[in-house]
Short mmCIF file of C-alpha atoms and ligand atoms in Angstrom, two decimals:
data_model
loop_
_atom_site.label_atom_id
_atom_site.label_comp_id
_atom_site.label_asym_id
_atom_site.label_seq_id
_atom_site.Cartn_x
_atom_site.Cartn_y
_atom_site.Cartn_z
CA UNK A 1 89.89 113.55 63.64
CA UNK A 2 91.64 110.64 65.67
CA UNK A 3 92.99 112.06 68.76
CA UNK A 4 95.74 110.51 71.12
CA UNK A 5 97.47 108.14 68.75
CA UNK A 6 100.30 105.87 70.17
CA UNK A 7 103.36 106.37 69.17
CA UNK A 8 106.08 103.66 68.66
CA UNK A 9 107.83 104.02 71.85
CA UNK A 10 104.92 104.41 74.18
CA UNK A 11 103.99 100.94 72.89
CA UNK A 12 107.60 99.72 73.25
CA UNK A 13 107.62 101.31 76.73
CA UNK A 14 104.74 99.50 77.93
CA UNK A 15 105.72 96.05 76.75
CA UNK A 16 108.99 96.26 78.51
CA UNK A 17 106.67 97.01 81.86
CA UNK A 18 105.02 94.11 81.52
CA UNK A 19 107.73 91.87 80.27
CA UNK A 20 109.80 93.05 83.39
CA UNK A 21 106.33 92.55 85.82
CA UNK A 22 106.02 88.94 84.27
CA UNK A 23 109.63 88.17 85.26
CA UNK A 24 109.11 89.44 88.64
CA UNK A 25 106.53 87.51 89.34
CA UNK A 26 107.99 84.06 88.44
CA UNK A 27 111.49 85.30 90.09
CA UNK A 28 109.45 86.33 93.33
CA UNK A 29 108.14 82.82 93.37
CA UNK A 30 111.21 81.04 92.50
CA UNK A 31 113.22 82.99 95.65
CA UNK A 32 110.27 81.84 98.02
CA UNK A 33 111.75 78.19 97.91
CA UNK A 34 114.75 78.83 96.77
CA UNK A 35 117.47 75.83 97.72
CA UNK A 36 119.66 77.24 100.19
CA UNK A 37 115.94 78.50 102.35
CA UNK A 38 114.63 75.36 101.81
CA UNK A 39 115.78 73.30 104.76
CA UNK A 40 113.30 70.10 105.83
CA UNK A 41 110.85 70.36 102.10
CA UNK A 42 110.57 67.40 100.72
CA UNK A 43 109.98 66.78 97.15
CA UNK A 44 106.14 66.37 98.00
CA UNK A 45 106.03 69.67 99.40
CA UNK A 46 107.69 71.59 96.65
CA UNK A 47 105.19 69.96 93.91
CA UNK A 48 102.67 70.92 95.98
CA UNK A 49 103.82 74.69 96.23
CA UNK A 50 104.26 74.82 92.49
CA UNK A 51 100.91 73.55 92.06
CA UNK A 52 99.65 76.17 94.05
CA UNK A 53 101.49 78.78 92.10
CA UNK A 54 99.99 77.34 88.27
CA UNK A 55 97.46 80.22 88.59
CA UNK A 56 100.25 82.98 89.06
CA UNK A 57 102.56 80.97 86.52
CA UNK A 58 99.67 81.20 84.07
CA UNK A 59 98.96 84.93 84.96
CA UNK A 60 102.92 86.13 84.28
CA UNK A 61 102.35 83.90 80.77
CA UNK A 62 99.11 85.96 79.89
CA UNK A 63 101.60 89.25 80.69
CA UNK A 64 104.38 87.82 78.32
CA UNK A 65 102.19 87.46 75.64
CA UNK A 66 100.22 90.81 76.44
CA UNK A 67 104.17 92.36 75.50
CA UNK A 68 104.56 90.40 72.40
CA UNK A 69 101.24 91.78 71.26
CA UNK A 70 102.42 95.47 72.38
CA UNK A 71 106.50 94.81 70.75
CA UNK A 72 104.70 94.00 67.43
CA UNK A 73 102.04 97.34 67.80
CA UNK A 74 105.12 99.09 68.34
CA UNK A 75 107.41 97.65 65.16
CA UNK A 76 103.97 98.56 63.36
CA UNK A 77 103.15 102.01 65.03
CA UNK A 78 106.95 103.14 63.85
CA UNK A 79 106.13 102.50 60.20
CA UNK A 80 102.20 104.11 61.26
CA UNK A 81 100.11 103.75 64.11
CA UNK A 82 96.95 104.28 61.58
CA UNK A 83 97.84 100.41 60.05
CA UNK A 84 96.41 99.36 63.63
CA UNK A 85 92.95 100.18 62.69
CA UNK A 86 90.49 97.47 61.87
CA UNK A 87 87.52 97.50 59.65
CA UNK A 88 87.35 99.60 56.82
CA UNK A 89 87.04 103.58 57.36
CA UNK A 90 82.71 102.98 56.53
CA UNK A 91 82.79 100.97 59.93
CA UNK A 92 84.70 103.59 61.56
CA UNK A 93 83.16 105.65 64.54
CA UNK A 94 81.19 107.92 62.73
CA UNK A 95 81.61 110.41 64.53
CA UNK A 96 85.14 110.89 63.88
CA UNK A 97 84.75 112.60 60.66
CA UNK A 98 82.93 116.21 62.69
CA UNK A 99 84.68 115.24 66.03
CA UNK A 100 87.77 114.66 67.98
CA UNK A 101 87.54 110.75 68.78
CA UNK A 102 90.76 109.02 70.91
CA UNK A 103 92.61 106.53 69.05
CA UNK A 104 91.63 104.02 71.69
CA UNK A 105 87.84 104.08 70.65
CA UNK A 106 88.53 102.25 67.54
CA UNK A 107 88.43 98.21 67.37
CA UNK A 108 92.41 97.51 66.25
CA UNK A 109 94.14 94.39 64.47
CA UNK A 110 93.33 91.35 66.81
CA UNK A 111 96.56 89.49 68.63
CA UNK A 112 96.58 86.80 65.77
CA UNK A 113 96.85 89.00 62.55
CA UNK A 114 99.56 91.27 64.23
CA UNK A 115 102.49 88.75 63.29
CA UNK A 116 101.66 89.03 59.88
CA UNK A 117 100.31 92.61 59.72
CA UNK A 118 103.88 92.82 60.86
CA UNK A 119 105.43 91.02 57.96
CA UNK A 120 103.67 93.29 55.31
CA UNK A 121 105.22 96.46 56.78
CA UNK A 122 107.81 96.15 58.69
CA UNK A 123 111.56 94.55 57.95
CA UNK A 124 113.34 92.56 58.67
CA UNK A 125 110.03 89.98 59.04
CA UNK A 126 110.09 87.40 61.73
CA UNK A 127 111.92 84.66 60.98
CA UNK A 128 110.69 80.89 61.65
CA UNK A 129 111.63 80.79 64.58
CA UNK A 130 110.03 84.08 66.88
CA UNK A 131 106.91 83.40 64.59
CA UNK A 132 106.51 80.25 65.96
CA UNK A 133 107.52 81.10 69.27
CA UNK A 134 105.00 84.32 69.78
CA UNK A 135 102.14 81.97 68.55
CA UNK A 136 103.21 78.84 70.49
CA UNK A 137 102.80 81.59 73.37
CA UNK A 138 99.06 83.24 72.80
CA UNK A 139 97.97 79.42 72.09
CA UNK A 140 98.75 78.53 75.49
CA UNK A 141 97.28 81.96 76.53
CA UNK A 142 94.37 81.61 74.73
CA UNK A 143 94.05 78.21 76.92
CA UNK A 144 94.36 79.85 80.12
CA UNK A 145 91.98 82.79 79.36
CA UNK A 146 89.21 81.66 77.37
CA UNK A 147 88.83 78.30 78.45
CA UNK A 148 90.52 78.49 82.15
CA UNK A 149 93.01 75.63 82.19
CA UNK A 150 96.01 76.98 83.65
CA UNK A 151 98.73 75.91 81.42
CA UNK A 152 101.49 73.66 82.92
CA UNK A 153 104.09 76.32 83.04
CA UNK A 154 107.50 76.03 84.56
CA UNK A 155 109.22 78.81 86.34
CA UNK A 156 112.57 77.68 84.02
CA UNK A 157 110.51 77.88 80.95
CA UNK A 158 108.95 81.37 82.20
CA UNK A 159 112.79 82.54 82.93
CA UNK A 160 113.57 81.31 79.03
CA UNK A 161 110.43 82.88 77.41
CA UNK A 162 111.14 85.89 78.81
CA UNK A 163 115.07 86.48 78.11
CA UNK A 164 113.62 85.05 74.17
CA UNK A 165 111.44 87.78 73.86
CA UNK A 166 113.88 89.93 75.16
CA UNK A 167 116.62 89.71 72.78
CA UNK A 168 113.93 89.57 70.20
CA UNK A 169 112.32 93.09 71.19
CA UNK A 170 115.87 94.58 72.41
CA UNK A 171 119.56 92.25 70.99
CA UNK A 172 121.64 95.12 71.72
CA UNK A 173 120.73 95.36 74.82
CA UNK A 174 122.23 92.49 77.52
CA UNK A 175 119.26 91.38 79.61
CA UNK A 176 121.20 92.07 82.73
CA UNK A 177 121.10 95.89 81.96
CA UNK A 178 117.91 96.06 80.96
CA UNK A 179 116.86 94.45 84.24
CA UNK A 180 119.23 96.47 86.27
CA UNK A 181 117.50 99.95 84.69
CA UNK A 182 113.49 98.25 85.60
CA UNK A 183 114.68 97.42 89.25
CA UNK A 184 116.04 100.99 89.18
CA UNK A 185 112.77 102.61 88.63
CA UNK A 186 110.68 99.63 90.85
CA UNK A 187 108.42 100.42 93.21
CA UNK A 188 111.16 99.76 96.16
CA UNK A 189 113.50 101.78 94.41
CA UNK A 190 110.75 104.70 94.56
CA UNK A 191 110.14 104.56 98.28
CA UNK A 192 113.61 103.39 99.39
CA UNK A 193 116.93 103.51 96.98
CA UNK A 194 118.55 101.42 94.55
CA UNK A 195 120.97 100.02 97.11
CA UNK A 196 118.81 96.45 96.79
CA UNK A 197 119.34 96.24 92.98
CA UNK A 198 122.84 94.94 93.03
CA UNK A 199 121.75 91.86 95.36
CA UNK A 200 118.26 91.25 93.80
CA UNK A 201 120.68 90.85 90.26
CA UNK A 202 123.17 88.25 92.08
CA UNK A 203 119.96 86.60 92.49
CA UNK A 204 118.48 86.25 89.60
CA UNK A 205 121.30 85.33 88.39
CA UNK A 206 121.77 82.57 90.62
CA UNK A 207 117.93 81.58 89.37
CA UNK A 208 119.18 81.73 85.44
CA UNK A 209 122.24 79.79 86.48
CA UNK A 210 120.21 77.01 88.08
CA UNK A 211 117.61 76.71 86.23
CA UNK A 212 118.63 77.38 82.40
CA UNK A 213 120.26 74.26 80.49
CA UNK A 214 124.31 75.40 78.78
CA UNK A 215 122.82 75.60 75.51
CA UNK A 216 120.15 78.18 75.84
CA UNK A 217 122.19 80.05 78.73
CA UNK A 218 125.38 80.86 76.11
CA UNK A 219 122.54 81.70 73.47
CA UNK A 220 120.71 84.08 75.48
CA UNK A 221 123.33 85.35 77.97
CA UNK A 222 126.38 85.01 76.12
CA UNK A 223 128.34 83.08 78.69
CA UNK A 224 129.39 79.68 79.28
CA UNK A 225 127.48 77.73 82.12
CA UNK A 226 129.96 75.25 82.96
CA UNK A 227 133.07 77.71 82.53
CA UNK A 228 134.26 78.93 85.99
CA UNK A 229 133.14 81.90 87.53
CA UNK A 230 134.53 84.47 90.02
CA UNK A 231 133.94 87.05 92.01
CA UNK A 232 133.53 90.29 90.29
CA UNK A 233 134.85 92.80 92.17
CA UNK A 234 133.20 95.60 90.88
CA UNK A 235 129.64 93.73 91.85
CA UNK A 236 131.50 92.80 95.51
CA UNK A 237 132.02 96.44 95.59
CA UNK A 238 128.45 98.14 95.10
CA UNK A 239 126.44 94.74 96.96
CA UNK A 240 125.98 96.81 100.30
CA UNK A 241 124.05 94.48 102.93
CA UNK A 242 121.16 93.37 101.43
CA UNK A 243 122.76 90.04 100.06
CA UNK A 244 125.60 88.00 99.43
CA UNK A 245 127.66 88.54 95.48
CA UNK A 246 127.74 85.55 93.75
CA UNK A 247 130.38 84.49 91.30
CA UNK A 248 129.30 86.05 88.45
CA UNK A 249 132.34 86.57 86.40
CA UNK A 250 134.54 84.58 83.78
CA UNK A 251 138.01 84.62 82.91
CA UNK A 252 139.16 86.22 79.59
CA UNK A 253 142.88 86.07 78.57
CA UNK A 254 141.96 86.99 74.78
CA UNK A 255 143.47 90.18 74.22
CA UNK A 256 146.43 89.26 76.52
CA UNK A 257 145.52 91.01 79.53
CA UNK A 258 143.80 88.88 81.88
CA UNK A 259 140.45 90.30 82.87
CA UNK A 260 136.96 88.47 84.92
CA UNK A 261 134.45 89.56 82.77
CA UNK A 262 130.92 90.38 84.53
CA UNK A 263 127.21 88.55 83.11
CA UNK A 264 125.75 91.22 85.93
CA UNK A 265 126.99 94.57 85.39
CA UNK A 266 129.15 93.92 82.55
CA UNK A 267 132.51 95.27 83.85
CA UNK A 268 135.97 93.65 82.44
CA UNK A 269 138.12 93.72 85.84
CA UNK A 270 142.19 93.91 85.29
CA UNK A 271 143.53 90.29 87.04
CA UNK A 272 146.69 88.72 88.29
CA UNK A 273 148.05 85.36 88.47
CA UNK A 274 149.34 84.30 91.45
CA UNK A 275 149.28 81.52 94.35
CA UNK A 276 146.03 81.93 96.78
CA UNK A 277 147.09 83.19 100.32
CA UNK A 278 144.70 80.39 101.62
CA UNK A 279 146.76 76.94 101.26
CA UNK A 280 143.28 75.53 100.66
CA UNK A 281 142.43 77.43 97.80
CA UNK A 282 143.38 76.10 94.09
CA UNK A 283 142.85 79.29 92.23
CA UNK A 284 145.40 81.59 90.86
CA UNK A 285 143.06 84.66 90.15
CA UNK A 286 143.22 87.44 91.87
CA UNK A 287 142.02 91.21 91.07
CA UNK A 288 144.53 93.69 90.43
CA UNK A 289 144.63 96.08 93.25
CA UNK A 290 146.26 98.71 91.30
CA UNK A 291 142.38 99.44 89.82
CA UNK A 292 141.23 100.01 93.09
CA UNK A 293 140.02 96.74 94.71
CA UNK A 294 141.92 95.02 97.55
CA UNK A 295 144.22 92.18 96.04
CA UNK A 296 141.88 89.49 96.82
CA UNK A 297 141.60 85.80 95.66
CA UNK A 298 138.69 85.92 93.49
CA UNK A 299 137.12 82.42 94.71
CA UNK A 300 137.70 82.59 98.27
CA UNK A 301 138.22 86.34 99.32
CA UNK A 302 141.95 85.83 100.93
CA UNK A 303 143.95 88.64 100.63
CA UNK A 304 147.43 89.03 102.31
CA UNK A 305 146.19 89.70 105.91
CA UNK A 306 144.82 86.04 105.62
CA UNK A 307 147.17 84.67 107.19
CA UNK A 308 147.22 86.90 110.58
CA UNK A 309 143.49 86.47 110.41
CA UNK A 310 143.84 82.41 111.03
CA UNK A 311 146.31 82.20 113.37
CA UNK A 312 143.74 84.53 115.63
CA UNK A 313 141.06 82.67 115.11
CA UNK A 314 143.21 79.47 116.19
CA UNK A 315 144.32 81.23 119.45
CA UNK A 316 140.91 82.18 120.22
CA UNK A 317 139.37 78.66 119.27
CA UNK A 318 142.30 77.39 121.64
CA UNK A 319 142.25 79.22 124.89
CA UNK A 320 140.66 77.96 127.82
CA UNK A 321 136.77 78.65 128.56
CA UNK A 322 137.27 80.45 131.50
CA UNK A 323 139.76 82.67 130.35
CA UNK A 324 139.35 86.48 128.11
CA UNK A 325 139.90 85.84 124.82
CA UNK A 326 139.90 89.61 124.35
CA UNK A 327 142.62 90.75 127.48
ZN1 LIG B 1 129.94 92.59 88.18
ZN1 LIG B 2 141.62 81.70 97.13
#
């Protein structure tokens, strides 16, 4: 008898691991010369430090397509886990017919029948489009691992192969939450806390926002690039000090109560219109402090002790050297 058969969701399981590994490693590489840290690095230099990453670029590809493999065992394993084996039952182990023999002792469907092992059983079938995308992705494996040419990857197109495959494997689920729960049950969230996810999100979402193009951003995120965004003040809220919130919210007037809606943690905050407390600030939105935030611009952080706050800063700015600024 075959013993320890996968089931559906421990194949599911697993490909989300190493989806969420391969992202990490590109995003890890991506913040190590990030723009705003990379003072004095020339053009020259940052070729040079891609270059040096192919081999780690090539490595998260090979874990991308490992997933796509384990998504479609999965899609398969639901309808039976026993359509997995190959060979006919004479090539079998033979032993398996007087003993106990583990599932994982028999040869299974190679990488490049799954996708249409997959059509036979399972529905809806791939369309066009994720069929050509999961083999476009094990050719250039293939490349990498049988014949050792690192294939020219891009961090950008690592960011959009992943957040593909994602809302292949998962569309109800926005990648942002999916993300959030990984980083939740990371290995720094097992020593430490989860008080890091909420900044290590504003970053990759700075990463996404950089380095997607409008088109595929809206299709995979759901947001407009160019649009304005704001603070959310439910991510401002939960950030802690391990890095500064971006603007990760939009503006959303259609059901006639203005709200920011969040790409990060997905939060509609109540807003109100009015004129910024900072005469240098063009913006109008503020959140509403009657749901519990401060009423704060939501571009530039003034709120009504703004005011006070400048003209101290002038008298300190303006008092002589010698004297105490503090008396
Ligand atoms: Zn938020
Ligand atoms: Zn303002």
């Amino acid at each position: 008898m075959i013993t320890n058969v996968p089931t559906a969701g421990e194949f599911i399981e697993r490909a989300d691991a190493l989806l969420h590994l391969s992202y990490s490693i590109v995003s890890k590489l991506y913040d190590n010369q990030r723009e705003d840290w990379r003072l004095g690095v020339d053009e020259e230099d940052l070729r040079a430090y891609w270059d040096k990453c192919a081999p780690s670029l090539a490595n998260a590809l090979a874990l991308l397509q490992q997933a796509h493999e384990l998504y479609l065992k999965g899609r398969i394993a639901a309808v039976s886990p026993f359509l997995l084996l190959a060979r006919d039952p004479q090539q079998w182990p033979k032993k398996a017919a007087t003993d106990d023999v583990s599932f994982s002792e028999f040869l299974t469907v190679g990488a490049a029948e799954l996708p249409r092992l997959h059509d036979m059983v399972c529905s809806p079938r791939l369309d066009h489009k994720a069929r050509n995308f999961l083999n476009t992705i094990r050719e250039r494996r293939n490349m990498f691992v049988h014949q050792g040419h690192a294939p020219t990857s891009s961090a950008a197109e690592l960011f959009e192969a992943t957040l593909i495959t994602h809302k292949w494997a998962h569309p109800e689920t926005p990648w942002f939450d999916a993300r959030r729960t990984h980083l939740q049950n990371d290995h720094l969230s097992a020593i430490y806390s989860t008080d890091h996810v909420m900044a290590n999100l504003h970053q990759e979402f700075a990463e996404l926002l950089q380095e997607l193009k409008p088109a595929i951003f809206k299709e995979l995120l759901g947001f407009k690039k160019k649009a304005r965004w704001f603070d959310c003040p439910n991510c401002k809220g939960r950030m802690g000090d391990f890095g500064d919130a971006r603007e990760t919210a939009q503006l959303s007037e259609a059901t006639g109560m203005p709200v920011v809606d969040c790409l990060v943690c997905g939060s509609s905050s109540p807003v109100i219109h009015k004129k910024c407390y900072n005469p240098k600030c063009k913006s109008t939105v503020y959140a509403d402090a009657a749901n519990g935030w401060d009423e704060s611009c939501l571009t530039c952080g003034a709120d009504e002790g703004f005011e006070a706050r400048e003209a101290e800063r002038e008298r300190h700015w303006n008092s002589p050297p010698d004297s105490d600024p503090f008396p």
